Amino acid sequence: MADVPTDAPQHCPGTESEQAGKSSACQGCPNQSLCASGLPKQPDPAIEEIKQKMSTVKHKILVLSGKGGVGKSTFSAHLAHGLASDESKEVAVLDIDICGPSIPRIMGLEGEQVHQSGSGWSPVYVEDNLSVMSIGFLLGSPDDAVIWRGPKKNGMIKQFLRDVDWGGLDYLIVDTPPGTSDEHLSIVQYLSAAQIDGAVIITTPQEVSLQDVRKEITFCRKVNLPIIGVVENMSIFICPKCKKSSEIFPPTTGGAEKMCEELNIPLLGKVPLDPQIGKSCDEGKSFLTECPDSPATVAYRNIIQSKYKRKKSNLLCKEHQNQITSKYVFM
Amino acid sequence: MADVPTDAPQHCPGTESEQAGKSSACQGCPNQSLCASGLPKQPDPAIEEIKQKMSTVKHKILVLSGKGGVGKSTFSAHLAHGLASDESKEVAVLDIDICGPSIPRIMGLEGEQVHQSGSGWSPVYVEDNLSVMSIGFLLGSPDDAVIWRGPKKNGMIKQFLRDVDWGGLDYLIVDTPPGTSDEHLSIVQYLSAAQIDGAVIITTPQEVSLQDVRKEITFCRKVNLPIIGVVENMSIFICPKCKKSSEIFPPTTGGAEKMCEELNIPLLGKVPLDPQIGKSCDEGKSFLTECPDSPATVAYRNIIQSKYKRKKSNLLCKEHQNQITSKYVFM
């Protein structure tokens, strides 16, 4: 049914049906009284406020993955570092992984606090032109757990978008948790009027990870989110002693390359495993400047510098199309 | 405030306060009318039904991680295979990773369907004494995305616990998604009357992963969930050519070993990286029988056979204690 919201309870009769707000499935639904009243549902006023706030942000890019632990936050951080290496660009990272925020550690900002000013929450600055916001800055200790169900996570995301004083930005990179649930629906919904340029999807080569990426692609199609392309992380490992290349997560079904071909999605690049990446992340340093000659740095830089032209005309509002060819200028 | 539920909206005045159900924060909360009525909150009747259903299940073990992609589902599947290698034991796996179910693929059950009988949903059998339930069996295609917010995910978990005909079981292993949100709160809540033996927490050696494990430990303490111990996955990689051992995810802060010492939690074992593990998972075969001589198999078997005696007396109902020493007989 077209009028069943994606966040509706099971057996929702649909917001336009005769039974709206009256069926047994409506019991306990936060929208029960609204549906029963017969009034058309008003959009959340925050969407318009966020549109205003985001009018000074030129590009908004989501970084998604199906599975966790594939290097999403690492990519987000390095994309930001890479873009910010052009001092004329203003870059920011918004971490909406509410229960597992790793951006503060990876970007060397652990222990930093957010300050409040007249114009909203101030993000934390890594460089003059690179700022970060994460729930990690609001916790008393990095060990504190954020034990929140969906509605509280959604409220936090809304606050990040509406109440943070981002200033004028060229790029806002949004790092997400794995999956296709509250955080993903909320960010797409809250940014719907402000428009998202598209999503970069991160994966590792093995089928168990690709399977979840296909779910993520289905999600992007359902919510009309353009796909910028796929990055394959941890593609190979080169032994530091004998230089033998090993496939630690073997691409038993052809890896991201074959999947991208089949689905007609751009493969932005493959990044090899380098133990120095994990080390730089733990130490909060940019791997790109720590190891400028690593094959992984070269791969990251190539991805960041890919000069794709965005063609989103055939993307929006056509739900079941097979061709997703959103392309985009990163730099 | 003690009476603020963990899933309450922001600024919840507390269920026992004068303002309960009446403050501006209560607008839209599903419990608003209940709180405003002043009646004491009744426990979900499903908790008692689940207790009845679970009375034939001897041991219930949760497999948790803070971060995704650390090998949680792989461990769950191998723990199940290992326990079921004793044919006198009945073992089952329940996959509550609603948005990213990888258990069907890892256990070689992709494309299987759940059947309904008079006594409930029948799980899918891998062996005579090893059964599995996952949302993956309810999807039309493995690429289908489950784009659900919290309440629908919670409803599904309730159905899995209440409506699946598990039969008599020695072990029910529950594989979870990463984090500390809806799925985790729901499984602990729904199994509260049926009692959970404890949680095994999976990590990789780098600090970015350990940081999230500490959050998971905080979660376990807050909800009084005993911790069986920690497993460190992907500890080292041995080059198949020159046998050099590499730390792919370097333990910059001492790895799981140091963390477990500091927090006085048992380290159940360290499992090295073996590319054959990923391959076996993609092919849905048990790595333990595919590669019986791999150092990773030896590590898995040692963990499964650890004969810990459970001591949970000092665990329950003491929220801020430092010593979590739940130990448990796996086999």
GROMACS .gro file of N, CA and C in nm, chain B residues 38-178:
model
  423
  369GLY      N    1  -0.198   0.763   3.513
  369GLY     CA    2  -0.155   0.735   3.650
  369GLY      C    3  -0.156   0.588   3.686
  370LEU      N    4  -0.201   0.501   3.595
  370LEU     CA    5  -0.201   0.357   3.625
  370LEU      C    6  -0.058   0.304   3.619
  371PRO      N    7  -0.022   0.209   3.704
  371PRO     CA    8   0.114   0.154   3.692
  371PRO      C    9   0.128   0.079   3.560
  372LYS      N   10   0.248   0.088   3.500
  372LYS     CA   11   0.272   0.026   3.371
  372LYS      C   12   0.274  -0.126   3.387
  373GLN      N   13   0.197  -0.193   3.305
  373GLN     CA   14   0.194  -0.339   3.311
  373GLN      C   15   0.308  -0.394   3.226
  374PRO      N   16   0.372  -0.502   3.271
  374PRO     CA   17   0.473  -0.561   3.184
  374PRO      C   18   0.407  -0.620   3.058
  375ASP      N   19   0.482  -0.623   2.949
  375ASP     CA   20   0.432  -0.680   2.824
  375ASP      C   21   0.396  -0.827   2.849
  376PRO      N   22   0.268  -0.866   2.820
  376PRO     CA   23   0.230  -1.006   2.846
  376PRO      C   24   0.315  -1.105   2.766
  377ALA      N   25   0.379  -1.058   2.659
  377ALA     CA   26   0.463  -1.147   2.580
  377ALA      C   27   0.579  -1.202   2.663
  378ILE      N   28   0.623  -1.124   2.764
  378ILE     CA   29   0.738  -1.169   2.844
  378ILE      C   30   0.705  -1.301   2.914
  379GLU      N   31   0.583  -1.313   2.964
  379GLU     CA   32   0.541  -1.436   3.032
  379GLU      C   33   0.524  -1.550   2.930
  380GLU      N   34   0.466  -1.517   2.814
  380GLU     CA   35   0.450  -1.620   2.710
  380GLU      C   36   0.586  -1.672   2.664
  381ILE      N   37   0.681  -1.580   2.651
  381ILE     CA   38   0.815  -1.620   2.607
  381ILE      C   39   0.882  -1.706   2.714
  382LYS      N   40   0.858  -1.672   2.839
  382LYS     CA   41   0.913  -1.753   2.948
  382LYS      C   42   0.864  -1.897   2.936
  383GLN      N   43   0.735  -1.913   2.910
  383GLN     CA   44   0.677  -2.047   2.892
  383GLN      C   45   0.743  -2.119   2.775
  384LYS      N   46   0.752  -2.047   2.663
  384LYS     CA   47   0.810  -2.104   2.541
  384LYS      C   48   0.953  -2.147   2.564
  385MET      N   49   1.026  -2.069   2.640
  385MET     CA   50   1.170  -2.092   2.661
  385MET      C   51   1.198  -2.192   2.773
  386SER      N   52   1.091  -2.244   2.835
  386SER     CA   53   1.114  -2.336   2.947
  386SER      C   54   1.180  -2.465   2.900
  387THR      N   55   1.175  -2.493   2.769
  387THR     CA   56   1.239  -2.613   2.717
  387THR      C   57   1.379  -2.584   2.660
  388VAL      N   58   1.427  -2.460   2.682
  388VAL     CA   59   1.560  -2.422   2.632
  388VAL      C   60   1.654  -2.408   2.752
  389LYS      N   61   1.755  -2.496   2.759
  389LYS     CA   62   1.838  -2.495   2.880
  389LYS      C   63   1.927  -2.372   2.891
  390HIS      N   64   2.000  -2.341   2.782
  390HIS     CA   65   2.095  -2.229   2.789
  390HIS      C   66   2.070  -2.129   2.678
  391LYS      N   67   2.072  -2.003   2.714
  391LYS     CA   68   2.053  -1.896   2.615
  391LYS      C   69   2.175  -1.806   2.619
  392ILE      N   70   2.242  -1.796   2.506
  392ILE     CA   71   2.368  -1.721   2.498
  392ILE      C   72   2.354  -1.612   2.392
  393LEU      N   73   2.384  -1.487   2.428
  393LEU     CA   74   2.384  -1.379   2.329
  393LEU      C   75   2.526  -1.361   2.276
  394VAL      N   76   2.538  -1.334   2.146
  394VAL     CA   77   2.667  -1.297   2.089
  394VAL      C   78   2.659  -1.151   2.048
  395LEU      N   79   2.741  -1.069   2.114
  395LEU     CA   80   2.735  -0.923   2.095
  395LEU      C   81   2.868  -0.870   2.043
  396SER      N   82   2.864  -0.752   1.985
  396SER     CA   83   2.988  -0.679   1.959
  396SER      C   84   2.953  -0.533   1.963
  397GLY      N   85   3.052  -0.446   1.981
  397GLY     CA   86   3.023  -0.304   1.973
  397GLY      C   87   3.019  -0.264   1.828
  398LYS      N   88   3.129  -0.293   1.759
  398LYS     CA   89   3.147  -0.255   1.620
  398LYS      C   90   3.095  -0.366   1.529
  399GLY      N   91   3.056  -0.333   1.409
  399GLY     CA   92   3.019  -0.435   1.313
  399GLY      C   93   3.142  -0.494   1.245
  400GLY      N   94   3.123  -0.603   1.174
  400GLY     CA   95   3.230  -0.659   1.091
  400GLY      C   96   3.346  -0.718   1.167
  401VAL      N   97   3.324  -0.752   1.295
  401VAL     CA   98   3.434  -0.809   1.372
  401VAL      C   99   3.426  -0.962   1.375
  402GLY      N  100   3.320  -1.018   1.316
  402GLY     CA  101   3.310  -1.163   1.309
  402GLY      C  102   3.206  -1.222   1.403
  403LYS      N  103   3.106  -1.143   1.436
  403LYS     CA  104   3.001  -1.186   1.529
  403LYS      C  105   2.922  -1.304   1.474
  404SER      N  106   2.869  -1.288   1.352
  404SER     CA  107   2.787  -1.394   1.293
  404SER      C  108   2.873  -1.517   1.265
  405THR      N  109   2.996  -1.496   1.223
  405THR     CA  110   3.087  -1.608   1.199
  405THR      C  111   3.109  -1.685   1.329
  406PHE      N  112   3.129  -1.612   1.439
  406PHE     CA  113   3.148  -1.680   1.567
  406PHE      C  114   3.021  -1.753   1.608
  407SER      N  115   2.905  -1.687   1.594
  407SER     CA  116   2.777  -1.750   1.632
  407SER      C  117   2.760  -1.882   1.557
  408ALA      N  118   2.784  -1.879   1.425
  408ALA     CA  119   2.766  -1.998   1.343
  408ALA      C  120   2.863  -2.109   1.386
  409HIS      N  121   2.987  -2.071   1.415
  409HIS     CA  122   3.086  -2.173   1.451
  409HIS      C  123   3.066  -2.226   1.593
  410LEU      N  124   3.018  -2.138   1.681
  410LEU     CA  125   2.983  -2.185   1.815
  410LEU      C  126   2.873  -2.291   1.803
  411ALA      N  127   2.774  -2.263   1.717
  411ALA     CA  128   2.664  -2.357   1.698
  411ALA      C  129   2.714  -2.488   1.636
  412HIS      N  130   2.795  -2.477   1.531
  412HIS     CA  131   2.849  -2.598   1.469
  412HIS      C  132   2.930  -2.678   1.572
  413GLY      N  133   3.012  -2.606   1.648
  413GLY     CA  134   3.098  -2.674   1.746
  413GLY      C  135   3.015  -2.747   1.852
  414LEU      N  136   2.914  -2.679   1.905
  414LEU     CA  137   2.830  -2.741   2.008
  414LEU      C  138   2.751  -2.859   1.950
  415ALA      N  139   2.704  -2.843   1.824
  415ALA     CA  140   2.620  -2.948   1.764
  415ALA      C  141   2.702  -3.068   1.718
  416SER      N  142   2.836  -3.056   1.722
  416SER     CA  143   2.916  -3.173   1.683
  416SER      C  144   2.899  -3.285   1.788
  417ASP      N  145   2.852  -3.250   1.907
  417ASP     CA  146   2.808  -3.351   2.004
  417ASP      C  147   2.662  -3.383   1.970
  418GLU      N  148   2.640  -3.501   1.911
  418GLU     CA  149   2.506  -3.531   1.858
  418GLU      C  150   2.398  -3.543   1.965
  419SER      N  151   2.440  -3.552   2.090
  419SER     CA  152   2.340  -3.563   2.197
  419SER      C  153   2.284  -3.426   2.235
  420LYS      N  154   2.341  -3.319   2.178
  420LYS     CA  155   2.295  -3.184   2.214
  420LYS      C  156   2.208  -3.125   2.103
  421GLU      N  157   2.101  -3.058   2.142
  421GLU     CA  158   2.016  -2.987   2.048
  421GLU      C  159   2.054  -2.839   2.051
  422VAL      N  160   2.086  -2.785   1.934
  422VAL     CA  161   2.138  -2.648   1.926
  422VAL      C  162   2.056  -2.567   1.825
  423ALA      N  163   2.037  -2.438   1.853
  423ALA     CA  164   1.968  -2.351   1.757
  423ALA      C  165   2.033  -2.214   1.755
  424VAL      N  166   2.023  -2.149   1.640
  424VAL     CA  167   2.072  -2.012   1.624
  424VAL      C  168   1.954  -1.923   1.589
  425LEU      N  169   1.939  -1.812   1.665
  425LEU     CA  170   1.839  -1.712   1.632
  425LEU      C  171   1.913  -1.585   1.589
  426ASP      N  172   1.886  -1.542   1.467
  426ASP     CA  173   1.953  -1.425   1.409
  426ASP      C  174   1.861  -1.305   1.425
  427ILE      N  175   1.897  -1.211   1.514
  427ILE     CA  176   1.811  -1.092   1.531
  427ILE      C  177   1.873  -0.969   1.466
  428ASP      N  178   1.965  -0.990   1.372
  428ASP     CA  179   2.015  -0.878   1.291
  428ASP      C  180   1.914  -0.858   1.179
  429ILE      N  181   1.811  -0.778   1.209
  429ILE     CA  182   1.695  -0.769   1.120
  429ILE      C  183   1.730  -0.702   0.988
  430CYS      N  184   1.817  -0.600   0.991
  430CYS     CA  185   1.849  -0.529   0.867
  430CYS      C  186   1.968  -0.588   0.792
  431GLY      N  187   2.046  -0.675   0.856
  431GLY     CA  188   2.161  -0.734   0.786
  431GLY      C  189   2.182  -0.879   0.825
  432PRO      N  190   2.082  -0.964   0.796
  432PRO     CA  191   2.092  -1.104   0.840
  432PRO      C  192   2.194  -1.181   0.756
  433SER      N  193   2.306  -1.221   0.815
  433SER     CA  194   2.403  -1.297   0.734
  433SER      C  195   2.407  -1.444   0.771
  434ILE      N  196   2.337  -1.483   0.878
  434ILE     CA  197   2.338  -1.623   0.922
  434ILE      C  198   2.290  -1.720   0.812
  435PRO      N  199   2.182  -1.691   0.738
  435PRO     CA  200   2.140  -1.787   0.635
  435PRO      C  201   2.253  -1.818   0.535
  436ARG      N  202   2.323  -1.716   0.489
  436ARG     CA  203   2.433  -1.739   0.395
  436ARG      C  204   2.546  -1.819   0.461
  437ILE      N  205   2.586  -1.776   0.580
  437ILE     CA  206   2.701  -1.838   0.647
  437ILE      C  207   2.673  -1.984   0.680
  438MET      N  208   2.546  -2.017   0.707
  438MET     CA  209   2.514  -2.154   0.744
  438MET      C  210   2.460  -2.235   0.626
  439GLY      N  211   2.475  -2.179   0.505
  439GLY     CA  212   2.438  -2.255   0.384
  439GLY      C  213   2.289  -2.274   0.366
  440LEU      N  214   2.210  -2.176   0.411
  440LEU     CA  215   2.064  -2.193   0.408
  440LEU      C  216   1.995  -2.089   0.321
  441GLU      N  217   2.070  -2.024   0.233
  441GLU     CA  218   2.009  -1.920   0.151
  441GLU      C  219   1.901  -1.979   0.062
  442GLY      N  220   1.788  -1.909   0.054
  442GLY     CA  221   1.677  -1.957  -0.029
  442GLY      C  222   1.581  -2.046   0.048
  443GLU      N  223   1.615  -2.084   0.171
  443GLU     CA  224   1.523  -2.166   0.250
  443GLU      C  225   1.406  -2.082   0.300
  444GLN      N  226   1.295  -2.149   0.325
  444GLN     CA  227   1.176  -2.080   0.372
  444GLN      C  228   1.134  -2.137   0.507
  445VAL      N  229   1.064  -2.055   0.583
  445VAL     CA  230   1.009  -2.098   0.711
  445VAL      C  231   0.872  -2.160   0.686
  446HIS      N  232   0.839  -2.269   0.753
  446HIS     CA  233   0.706  -2.330   0.741
  446HIS      C  234   0.626  -2.306   0.868
  447GLN      N  235   0.498  -2.297   0.847
  447GLN     CA  236   0.410  -2.271   0.961
  447GLN      C  237   0.340  -2.401   0.996
  448SER      N  238   0.333  -2.433   1.125
  448SER     CA  239   0.257  -2.552   1.166
  448SER      C  240   0.168  -2.512   1.282
  449GLY      N  241   0.093  -2.608   1.333
  449GLY     CA  242   0.003  -2.579   1.445
  449GLY      C  243   0.079  -2.529   1.566
  450SER      N  244   0.203  -2.575   1.582
  450SER     CA  245   0.278  -2.534   1.701
  450SER      C  246   0.367  -2.413   1.675
  451GLY      N  247   0.349  -2.345   1.563
  451GLY     CA  248   0.425  -2.222   1.539
  451GLY      C  249   0.508  -2.229   1.412
  452TRP      N  250   0.599  -2.133   1.398
  452TRP     CA  251   0.691  -2.132   1.284
  452TRP      C  252   0.797  -2.240   1.304
  453SER      N  253   0.823  -2.317   1.201
  453SER     CA  254   0.931  -2.416   1.212
  453SER      C  255   1.062  -2.354   1.169
  454PRO      N  256   1.167  -2.369   1.250
  454PRO     CA  257   1.296  -2.318   1.207
  454PRO      C  258   1.351  -2.403   1.091
  455VAL      N  259   1.460  -2.359   1.030
  455VAL     CA  260   1.522  -2.432   0.920
  455VAL      C  261   1.637  -2.516   0.978
  456TYR      N  262   1.647  -2.641   0.936
  456TYR     CA  263   1.748  -2.730   0.995
  456TYR      C  264   1.872  -2.742   0.908
  457VAL      N  265   1.991  -2.726   0.971
  457VAL     CA  266   2.120  -2.748   0.904
  457VAL      C  267   2.158  -2.896   0.920
  458GLU      N  268   2.139  -2.945   1.041
  458GLU     CA  269   2.161  -3.085   1.077
  458GLU      C  270   2.040  -3.125   1.160
  459ASP      N  271   2.034  -3.254   1.191
  459ASP     CA  272   1.922  -3.300   1.273
  459ASP      C  273   1.913  -3.227   1.407
  460ASN      N  274   2.030  -3.191   1.460
  460ASN     CA  275   2.030  -3.127   1.593
  460ASN      C  276   2.072  -2.981   1.588
  461LEU      N  277   2.059  -2.917   1.470
  461LEU     CA  278   2.100  -2.776   1.457
  461LEU      C  279   2.000  -2.700   1.370
  462SER      N  280   1.925  -2.610   1.434
  462SER     CA  281   1.822  -2.536   1.360
  462SER      C  282   1.849  -2.386   1.365
  463VAL      N  283   1.788  -2.313   1.273
  463VAL     CA  284   1.818  -2.171   1.256
  463VAL      C  285   1.689  -2.093   1.226
  464MET      N  286   1.678  -1.973   1.283
  464MET     CA  287   1.570  -1.883   1.244
  464MET      C  288   1.629  -1.745   1.216
  465SER      N  289   1.587  -1.686   1.105
  465SER     CA  290   1.638  -1.555   1.063
  465SER      C  291   1.534  -1.487   0.977
  466ILE      N  292   1.533  -1.353   0.978
  466ILE     CA  293   1.441  -1.282   0.890
  466ILE      C  294   1.477  -1.308   0.744
  467GLY      N  295   1.601  -1.352   0.721
  467GLY     CA  296   1.643  -1.386   0.585
  467GLY      C  297   1.551  -1.490   0.520
  468PHE      N  298   1.493  -1.578   0.601
  468PHE     CA  299   1.404  -1.682   0.547
  468PHE      C  300   1.266  -1.627   0.509
  469LEU      N  301   1.240  -1.504   0.550
  469LEU     CA  302   1.108  -1.447   0.523
  469LEU      C  303   1.111  -1.349   0.405
  470LEU      N  304   1.230  -1.328   0.347
  470LEU     CA  305   1.241  -1.232   0.237
  470LEU      C  306   1.225  -1.301   0.103
  471GLY      N  307   1.170  -1.227   0.007
  471GLY     CA  308   1.152  -1.283  -0.127
  471GLY      C  309   1.286  -1.308  -0.196
  472SER      N  310   1.382  -1.217  -0.174
  472SER     CA  311   1.513  -1.228  -0.237
  472SER      C  312   1.618  -1.185  -0.136
  473PRO      N  313   1.740  -1.242  -0.143
  473PRO     CA  314   1.843  -1.200  -0.047
  473PRO      C  315   1.882  -1.053  -0.063
  474ASP      N  316   1.845  -0.990  -0.177
  474ASP     CA  317   1.878  -0.848  -0.196
  474ASP      C  318   1.773  -0.756  -0.135
  475ASP      N  319   1.658  -0.812  -0.095
  475ASP     CA  320   1.553  -0.728  -0.036
  475ASP      C  321   1.605  -0.658   0.089
  476ALA      N  322   1.574  -0.529   0.101
  476ALA     CA  323   1.614  -0.455   0.221
  476ALA      C  324   1.499  -0.453   0.319
  477VAL      N  325   1.532  -0.468   0.447
  477VAL     CA  326   1.431  -0.455   0.551
  477VAL      C  327   1.446  -0.314   0.607
  478ILE      N  328   1.363  -0.223   0.556
  478ILE     CA  329   1.376  -0.081   0.592
  478ILE      C  330   1.275  -0.052   0.702
  479TRP      N  331   1.312  -0.091   0.821
  479TRP     CA  332   1.221  -0.081   0.935
  479TRP      C  333   1.284   0.004   1.043
  480ARG      N  334   1.199   0.086   1.108
  480ARG     CA  335   1.241   0.153   1.229
  480ARG      C  336   1.225   0.056   1.346
  481GLY      N  337   1.266   0.104   1.465
  481GLY     CA  338   1.271   0.019   1.584
  481GLY      C  339   1.147  -0.064   1.614
  482PRO      N  340   1.026  -0.003   1.622
  482PRO     CA  341   0.910  -0.080   1.669
  482PRO      C  342   0.883  -0.205   1.584
  483LYS      N  343   0.903  -0.197   1.452
  483LYS     CA  344   0.879  -0.315   1.369
  483LYS      C  345   0.986  -0.421   1.394
  484LYS      N  346   1.111  -0.377   1.413
  484LYS     CA  347   1.217  -0.473   1.444
  484LYS      C  348   1.187  -0.544   1.576
  485ASN      N  349   1.141  -0.466   1.675
  485ASN     CA  350   1.110  -0.524   1.806
  485ASN      C  351   0.997  -0.626   1.795
  486GLY      N  352   0.896  -0.594   1.712
  486GLY     CA  353   0.784  -0.686   1.693
  486GLY      C  354   0.830  -0.818   1.633
  487MET      N  355   0.923  -0.809   1.540
  487MET     CA  356   0.976  -0.930   1.475
  487MET      C  357   1.051  -1.016   1.577
  488ILE      N  358   1.130  -0.952   1.662
  488ILE     CA  359   1.207  -1.027   1.763
  488ILE      C  360   1.112  -1.096   1.860
  489LYS      N  361   1.006  -1.026   1.897
  489LYS     CA  362   0.906  -1.085   1.986
  489LYS      C  363   0.846  -1.210   1.920
  490GLN      N  364   0.815  -1.197   1.790
  490GLN     CA  365   0.756  -1.313   1.720
  490GLN      C  366   0.854  -1.431   1.715
  491PHE      N  367   0.980  -1.402   1.689
  491PHE     CA  368   1.080  -1.508   1.684
  491PHE      C  369   1.086  -1.585   1.816
  492LEU      N  370   1.074  -1.510   1.927
  492LEU     CA  371   1.088  -1.575   2.057
  492LEU      C  372   0.960  -1.648   2.098
  493ARG      N  373   0.847  -1.590   2.059
  493ARG     CA  374   0.719  -1.642   2.108
  493ARG      C  375   0.659  -1.745   2.012
  494ASP      N  376   0.681  -1.726   1.882
  494ASP     CA  377   0.605  -1.803   1.784
  494ASP      C  378   0.685  -1.913   1.714
  495VAL      N  379   0.817  -1.921   1.740
  495VAL     CA  380   0.895  -2.026   1.673
  495VAL      C  381   0.889  -2.153   1.757
  496ASP      N  382   0.867  -2.265   1.689
  496ASP     CA  383   0.859  -2.394   1.757
  496ASP      C  384   1.000  -2.452   1.768
  497TRP      N  385   1.074  -2.406   1.870
  497TRP     CA  386   1.214  -2.447   1.884
  497TRP      C  387   1.227  -2.593   1.929
  498GLY      N  388   1.123  -2.643   1.998
  498GLY     CA  389   1.136  -2.776   2.057
  498GLY      C  390   1.229  -2.771   2.178
  499GLY      N  391   1.272  -2.887   2.227
  499GLY     CA  392   1.365  -2.889   2.340
  499GLY      C  393   1.505  -2.856   2.292
  500LEU      N  394   1.570  -2.763   2.359
  500LEU     CA  395   1.705  -2.722   2.315
  500LEU      C  396   1.802  -2.724   2.433
  501ASP      N  397   1.927  -2.762   2.403
  501ASP     CA  398   2.032  -2.743   2.502
  501ASP      C  399   2.088  -2.602   2.494
  502TYR      N  400   2.105  -2.552   2.371
  502TYR     CA  401   2.162  -2.418   2.353
  502TYR      C  402   2.086  -2.338   2.250
  503LEU      N  403   2.049  -2.216   2.287
  503LEU     CA  404   1.998  -2.120   2.189
  503LEU      C  405   2.099  -2.006   2.181
  504ILE      N  406   2.159  -1.991   2.063
  504ILE     CA  407   2.260  -1.887   2.043
  504ILE      C  408   2.195  -1.773   1.967
  505VAL      N  409   2.199  -1.653   2.025
  505VAL     CA  410   2.133  -1.538   1.962
  505VAL      C  411   2.238  -1.445   1.902
  506ASP      N  412   2.236  -1.434   1.769
  506ASP     CA  413   2.328  -1.345   1.698
  506ASP      C  414   2.262  -1.209   1.684
  507THR      N  415   2.335  -1.103   1.720
  507THR     CA  416   2.277  -0.969   1.726
  507THR      C  417   2.344  -0.874   1.626
  508PRO      N  418   2.280  -0.761   1.594
  508PRO     CA  419   2.351  -0.659   1.515
  508PRO      C  420   2.448  -0.581   1.605
  509PRO      N  421   2.540  -0.503   1.547
  509PRO     CA  422   2.627  -0.420   1.631
  509PRO      C  423   2.548  -0.312   1.703
   0.00000   0.00000   0.00000
